[in-house]
Short mmCIF file of C-alpha atoms in Angstrom, two decimals:
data_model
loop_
_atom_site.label_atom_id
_atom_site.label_comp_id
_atom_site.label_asym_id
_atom_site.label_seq_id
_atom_site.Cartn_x
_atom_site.Cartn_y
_atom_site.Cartn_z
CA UNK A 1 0.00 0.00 0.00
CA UNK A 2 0.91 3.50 -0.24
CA UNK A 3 1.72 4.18 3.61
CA UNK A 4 4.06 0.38 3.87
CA UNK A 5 7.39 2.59 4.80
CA UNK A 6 4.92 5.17 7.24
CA UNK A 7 3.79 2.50 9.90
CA UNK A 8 7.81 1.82 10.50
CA UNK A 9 9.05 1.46 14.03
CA UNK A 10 11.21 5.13 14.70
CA UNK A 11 9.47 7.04 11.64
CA UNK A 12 11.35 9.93 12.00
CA UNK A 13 14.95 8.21 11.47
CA UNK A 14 14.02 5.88 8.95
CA UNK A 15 12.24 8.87 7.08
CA UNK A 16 15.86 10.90 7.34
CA UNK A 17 17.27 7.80 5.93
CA UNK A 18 14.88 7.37 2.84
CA UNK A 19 15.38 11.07 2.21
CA UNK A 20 18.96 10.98 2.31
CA UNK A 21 19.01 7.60 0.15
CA UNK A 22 16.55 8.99 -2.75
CA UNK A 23 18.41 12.21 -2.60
CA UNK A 24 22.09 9.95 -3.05
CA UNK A 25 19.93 8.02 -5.95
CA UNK A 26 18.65 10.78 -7.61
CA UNK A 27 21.81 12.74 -7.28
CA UNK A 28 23.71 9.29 -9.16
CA UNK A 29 21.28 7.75 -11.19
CA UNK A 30 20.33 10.18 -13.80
CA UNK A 31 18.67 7.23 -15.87
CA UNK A 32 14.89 8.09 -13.73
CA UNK A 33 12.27 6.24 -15.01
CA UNK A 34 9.84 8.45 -16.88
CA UNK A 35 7.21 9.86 -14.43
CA UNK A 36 8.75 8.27 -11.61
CA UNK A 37 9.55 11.28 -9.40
CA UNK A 38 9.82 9.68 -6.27
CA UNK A 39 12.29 11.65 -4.13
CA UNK A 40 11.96 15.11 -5.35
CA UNK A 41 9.71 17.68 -3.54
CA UNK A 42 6.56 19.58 -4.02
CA UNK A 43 7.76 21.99 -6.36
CA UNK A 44 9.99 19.89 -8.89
CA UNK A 45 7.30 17.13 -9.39
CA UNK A 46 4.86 19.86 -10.18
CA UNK A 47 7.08 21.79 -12.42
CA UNK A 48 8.36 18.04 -13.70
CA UNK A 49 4.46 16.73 -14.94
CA UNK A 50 3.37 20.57 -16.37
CA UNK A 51 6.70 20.59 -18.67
CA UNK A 52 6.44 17.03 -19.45
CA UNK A 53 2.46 18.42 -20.73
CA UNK A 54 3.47 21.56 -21.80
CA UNK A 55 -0.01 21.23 -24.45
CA UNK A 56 -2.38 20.03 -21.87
CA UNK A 57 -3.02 22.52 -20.01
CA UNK A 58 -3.16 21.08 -16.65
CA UNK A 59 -3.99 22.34 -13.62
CA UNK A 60 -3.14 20.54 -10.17
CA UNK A 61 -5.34 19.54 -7.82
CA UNK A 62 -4.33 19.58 -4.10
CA UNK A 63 -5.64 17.30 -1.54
CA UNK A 64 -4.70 15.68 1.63
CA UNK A 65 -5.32 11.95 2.29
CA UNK A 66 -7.53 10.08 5.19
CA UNK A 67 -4.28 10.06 7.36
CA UNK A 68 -3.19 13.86 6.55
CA UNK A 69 -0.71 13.26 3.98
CA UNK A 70 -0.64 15.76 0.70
CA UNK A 71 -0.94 14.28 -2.70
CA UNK A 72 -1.48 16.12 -6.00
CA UNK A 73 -3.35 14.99 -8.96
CA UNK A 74 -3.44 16.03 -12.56
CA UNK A 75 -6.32 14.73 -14.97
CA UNK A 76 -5.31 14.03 -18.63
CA UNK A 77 -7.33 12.85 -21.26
CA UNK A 78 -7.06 9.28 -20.62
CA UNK A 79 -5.45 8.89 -17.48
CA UNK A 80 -5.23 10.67 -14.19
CA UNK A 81 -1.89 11.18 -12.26
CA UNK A 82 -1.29 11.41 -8.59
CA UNK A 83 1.53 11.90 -6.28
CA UNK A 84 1.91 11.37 -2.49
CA UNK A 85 4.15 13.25 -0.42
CA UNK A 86 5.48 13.02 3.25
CA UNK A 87 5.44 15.80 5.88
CA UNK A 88 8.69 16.88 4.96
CA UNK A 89 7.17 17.60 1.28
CA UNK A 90 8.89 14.53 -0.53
CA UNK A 91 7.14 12.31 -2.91
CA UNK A 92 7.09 9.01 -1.77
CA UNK A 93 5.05 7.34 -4.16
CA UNK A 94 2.77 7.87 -7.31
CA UNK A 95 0.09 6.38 -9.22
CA UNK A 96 -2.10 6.66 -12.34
CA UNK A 97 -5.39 5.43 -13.42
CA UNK A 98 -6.26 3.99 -16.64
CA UNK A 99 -9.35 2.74 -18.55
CA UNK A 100 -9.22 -0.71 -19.01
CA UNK A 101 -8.43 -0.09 -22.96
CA UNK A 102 -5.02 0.77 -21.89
CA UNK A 103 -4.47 -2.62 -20.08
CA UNK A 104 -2.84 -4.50 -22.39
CA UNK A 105 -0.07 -1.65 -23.36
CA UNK A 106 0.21 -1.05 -19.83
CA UNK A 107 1.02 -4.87 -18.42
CA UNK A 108 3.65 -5.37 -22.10
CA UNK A 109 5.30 -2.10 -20.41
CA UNK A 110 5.78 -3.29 -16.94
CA UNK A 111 6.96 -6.43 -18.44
CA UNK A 112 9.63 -5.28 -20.86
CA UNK A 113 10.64 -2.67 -18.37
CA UNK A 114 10.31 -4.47 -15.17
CA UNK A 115 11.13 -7.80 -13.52
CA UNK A 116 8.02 -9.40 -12.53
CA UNK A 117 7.86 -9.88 -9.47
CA UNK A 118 4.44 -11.75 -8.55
CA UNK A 119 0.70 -11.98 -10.48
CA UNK A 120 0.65 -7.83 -11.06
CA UNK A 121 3.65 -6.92 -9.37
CA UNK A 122 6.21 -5.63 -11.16
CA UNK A 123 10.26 -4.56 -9.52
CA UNK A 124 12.42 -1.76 -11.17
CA UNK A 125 15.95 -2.89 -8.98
CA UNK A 126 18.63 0.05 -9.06
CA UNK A 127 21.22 0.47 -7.18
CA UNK A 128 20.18 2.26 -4.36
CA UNK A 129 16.19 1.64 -3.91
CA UNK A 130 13.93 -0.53 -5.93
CA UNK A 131 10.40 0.27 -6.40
CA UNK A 132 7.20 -2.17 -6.70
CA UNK A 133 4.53 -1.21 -9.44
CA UNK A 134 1.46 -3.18 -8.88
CA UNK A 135 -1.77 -3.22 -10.55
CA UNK A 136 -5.16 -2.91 -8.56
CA UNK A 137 -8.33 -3.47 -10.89
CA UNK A 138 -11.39 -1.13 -9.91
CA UNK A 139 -14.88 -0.85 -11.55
CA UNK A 140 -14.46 0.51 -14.79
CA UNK A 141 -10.57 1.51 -14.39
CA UNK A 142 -7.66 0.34 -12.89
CA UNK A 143 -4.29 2.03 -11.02
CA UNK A 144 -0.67 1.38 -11.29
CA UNK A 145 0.83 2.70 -8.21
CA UNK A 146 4.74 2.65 -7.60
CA UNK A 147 6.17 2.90 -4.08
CA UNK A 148 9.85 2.16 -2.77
CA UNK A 149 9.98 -1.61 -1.99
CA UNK A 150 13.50 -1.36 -0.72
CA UNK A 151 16.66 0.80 -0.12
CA UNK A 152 19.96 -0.20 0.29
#
């Protein structure tokens, strides 16, 4: 789920630590995975997804989740984004929401960029934090989320 790394014994040291290990990743791995903006702040994934759709003309949406958390969300024609951040404004994971049309594309993506992991779950291993992309069907849409699954 999105809050795995939040329910952590000692929160505030182990979120210091995934701070300071996405910034190291970041900072060495310039090879980030399109739309995966784990790791930076408010600002940069906001400027990041309205260059990325310079003709779309979108407009983000600012919300807080059931446990107080901010996440921002940007509607495009056939697929909204979202992006969760901690306290310390860091984005700690993302997701986006499909029709089921896009399905098929979106599971022969996973699988040629991803190792697959388990029915749905999909792992991106790097060198200093791998992330999990799963796939959670809904009524009439589904969502790819991506959170860390491990740093090292």
């Amino acid at each position: 789920t999105f809050f795995y790394f939040f329910r952590l014994k000692n929160k505030n040291k182990n979120m210091k630590k995934l701070i300071l290990v996405l910034f190291l990743f970041l900072s060495i791995n310039l090879e980030i995975q399109s739309q995966n903006l784990i790791g930076l702040s408010k600002k940069e994934v906001t400027n990041y997804i309205l260059q990325e759709y310079p003709n779309e003309n979108l407009t983000p949406d600012w919300n807080k989740t059931e446990t107080g958390y901010d996440y921002v969300s940007f509607e495009r024609e056939s697929s909204t984004l979202a992006y969760y951040f901690t306290t310390s404004e860091i984005c700690y994971s993302y997701l986006v929401v499909y029709p089921y049309s896009k399905m098929n594309g979106a599971i022969e993506y996973l699988n040629s960029k991803f190792t697959v992991y388990q029915n749905e779950i999909w792992i991106d291993y790097n060198e200093v934090a791998d992330y999990k992309y799963s796939i959670q069907r809904k009524e009439g849409f589904f969502i790819i989320s991506c959170v860390i699954y491990k740093t090292h």
